[in-house]
XYZ file of C-alpha atoms in Angstrom:
193
model
C -26.665 -28.323 100.895
C -24.257 -30.311 103.007
C -20.728 -29.406 104.065
C -19.396 -32.090 101.709
C -21.224 -30.507 98.787
C -19.802 -27.106 99.649
C -16.287 -28.542 99.707
C -16.724 -29.858 96.148
C -17.542 -26.376 94.798
C -14.641 -24.451 93.236
C -12.896 -22.556 96.079
C -12.751 -19.289 94.121
C -16.497 -19.341 93.531
C -17.242 -20.031 97.206
C -14.926 -17.251 98.338
C -16.535 -14.847 95.891
C -20.081 -15.780 96.934
C -19.263 -15.467 100.638
C -17.578 -12.099 100.101
C -20.660 -10.546 98.483
C -21.721 -7.414 100.383
C -25.419 -8.290 100.107
C -27.443 -11.329 101.138
C -29.070 -13.591 98.555
C -32.541 -12.443 99.526
C -31.665 -8.819 98.634
C -30.912 -9.981 95.099
C -34.221 -11.878 95.105
C -36.159 -8.777 96.189
C -34.529 -6.552 93.554
C -35.144 -9.213 90.911
C -38.821 -9.488 91.826
C -39.180 -5.695 91.902
C -37.461 -5.375 88.520
C -39.690 -8.043 87.030
C -42.769 -6.357 88.509
C -41.638 -2.999 87.133
C -41.205 -4.508 83.662
C -44.658 -6.088 83.772
C -46.173 -2.772 84.919
C -44.438 -0.868 82.103
C -45.772 -3.338 79.535
C -49.261 -3.387 81.082
C -49.546 0.427 81.204
C -47.222 1.838 78.507
C -49.038 5.184 78.297
C -48.677 5.870 82.027
C -45.043 4.680 81.935
C -44.237 7.064 79.106
C -45.862 9.928 80.985
C -43.839 9.154 84.113
C -40.599 8.971 82.114
C -41.440 12.292 80.493
C -42.222 13.831 83.890
C -38.852 12.656 85.207
C -37.149 14.269 82.213
C -38.892 17.535 83.083
C -37.724 17.342 86.695
C -34.198 16.453 85.576
C -34.063 19.389 83.146
C -35.398 21.794 85.766
C -32.830 20.683 88.362
C -29.987 20.709 85.816
C -30.945 24.167 84.612
C -31.044 25.452 88.177
C -27.594 23.963 88.853
C -26.129 25.475 85.667
C -27.619 28.863 86.470
C -26.232 28.846 90.007
C -22.897 27.605 88.649
C -22.685 30.662 86.399
C -22.415 32.884 89.466
C -19.782 30.816 91.271
C -16.291 32.101 90.551
C -14.047 29.511 88.980
C -10.347 29.356 88.387
C -9.479 30.221 84.836
C -13.082 30.889 83.800
C -13.553 33.965 81.689
C -16.558 36.257 81.872
C -17.740 34.769 78.564
C -17.718 31.264 80.041
C -19.775 32.481 83.011
C -22.280 34.118 80.663
C -22.470 31.003 78.456
C -23.006 28.794 81.512
C -25.770 31.117 82.690
C -27.477 31.174 79.287
C -27.354 27.362 78.999
C -28.698 27.094 82.541
C -31.614 29.408 81.849
C -32.495 27.630 78.581
C -32.432 24.206 80.282
C -34.372 25.580 83.271
C -37.085 26.992 80.997
C -37.185 23.702 79.069
C -37.687 21.868 82.356
C -40.489 24.218 83.382
C -42.220 23.720 80.021
C -41.909 19.944 80.415
C -43.422 20.061 83.878
C -46.304 22.158 82.589
C -47.289 20.271 79.427
C -47.263 16.528 78.643
C -46.833 17.042 74.891
C -43.756 19.175 75.536
C -42.408 16.518 77.919
C -42.766 13.785 75.325
C -41.227 15.960 72.624
C -38.266 16.854 74.832
C -37.812 13.208 75.839
C -37.731 12.154 72.185
C -35.432 15.039 71.274
C -32.960 14.234 74.068
C -32.703 10.590 73.026
C -32.504 11.490 69.334
C -29.749 14.080 69.769
C -27.803 11.785 72.111
C -27.891 8.899 69.640
C -27.033 11.089 66.661
C -24.095 12.787 68.402
C -22.732 9.544 69.829
C -23.038 7.951 66.377
C -21.128 10.811 64.768
C -18.454 10.534 67.472
C -18.096 6.792 66.819
C -17.785 7.304 63.052
C -15.136 9.989 63.594
C -13.287 7.759 66.061
C -13.341 4.958 63.483
C -11.030 6.897 61.203
C -8.305 6.837 63.875
C -8.309 3.020 63.863
C -8.085 0.318 61.250
C -9.359 -3.128 60.380
C -12.245 -4.802 62.161
C -12.335 -2.137 64.864
C -12.886 0.561 62.238
C -15.684 -1.410 60.598
C -17.308 -2.056 63.970
C -17.181 1.589 65.013
C -18.562 2.741 61.675
C -21.350 0.152 61.822
C -22.370 0.991 65.390
C -22.056 4.708 64.681
C -24.275 4.518 61.622
C -26.857 2.435 63.505
C -26.866 5.015 66.285
C -27.316 7.858 63.787
C -30.176 6.023 62.050
C -31.874 5.280 65.407
C -31.541 8.942 66.368
C -32.994 10.101 63.059
C -35.924 7.692 63.370
C -36.600 8.981 66.877
C -36.306 12.543 65.621
C -38.720 12.120 62.708
C -41.110 9.501 64.179
C -41.088 10.242 67.912
C -44.449 8.607 68.698
C -43.430 5.257 67.257
C -39.957 5.497 68.754
C -41.146 6.408 72.251
C -43.522 3.439 72.219
C -40.607 1.204 71.243
C -38.556 2.762 74.059
C -41.239 1.898 76.603
C -41.493 -1.665 75.259
C -37.726 -2.145 75.411
C -37.680 -0.785 78.970
C -40.388 -3.210 80.040
C -38.887 -6.240 78.317
C -35.349 -5.545 79.536
C -36.586 -5.008 83.101
C -38.332 -8.378 83.036
C -35.282 -10.169 81.592
C -32.848 -8.569 84.065
C -35.267 -9.092 86.965
C -35.718 -12.779 86.173
C -31.945 -13.125 85.841
C -31.519 -11.626 89.310
C -34.129 -14.023 90.733
C -32.265 -17.010 89.269
C -28.958 -15.640 90.571
C -30.479 -15.131 94.025
C -31.536 -18.784 94.236
C -28.104 -19.848 93.019
C -26.459 -17.682 95.699
C -28.775 -19.145 98.315
C -27.904 -22.666 97.256
C -24.132 -22.047 97.307
C -24.165 -20.292 100.689
C -26.236 -22.927 102.524
């Protein structure tokens, strides 16, 4: 790209591209890695699901340990009941994490349960929030909330099918985002040079 070509680009775009804190090739590398990750997830969905479940087990174990330790740290305005509740939650999450790390079936069940409960609760929250608004916003919140509740219930009652769909969506979205980053990297390279 010549200096004359650069001068014809919109000045705001050039300033934004030049002010990026990362070089174009870093975007290219992350795009290629993301695309590779997506292909790997789609090529080996069973292994991918096992790894995701293992990470959930590690996350639960670490969270439970943090909650348990947090129960013993004095806090301003925390009652003894709050300390006990924090400790109980910490121990339950810690034990759940240990069970996940020990048994694959438990890991997959916990993974499905976490996603299901999250979607159901967020859907209920959106439906409740809808009643504080009106018009199109209310309809949108109710629609998204109901979809979230339905997705959570499907995951709760058909976890095997839902977890497979989760792995497929992870793989496909990683490929799409990765390819988008590759295209953006070449665009950045072209505008900088």
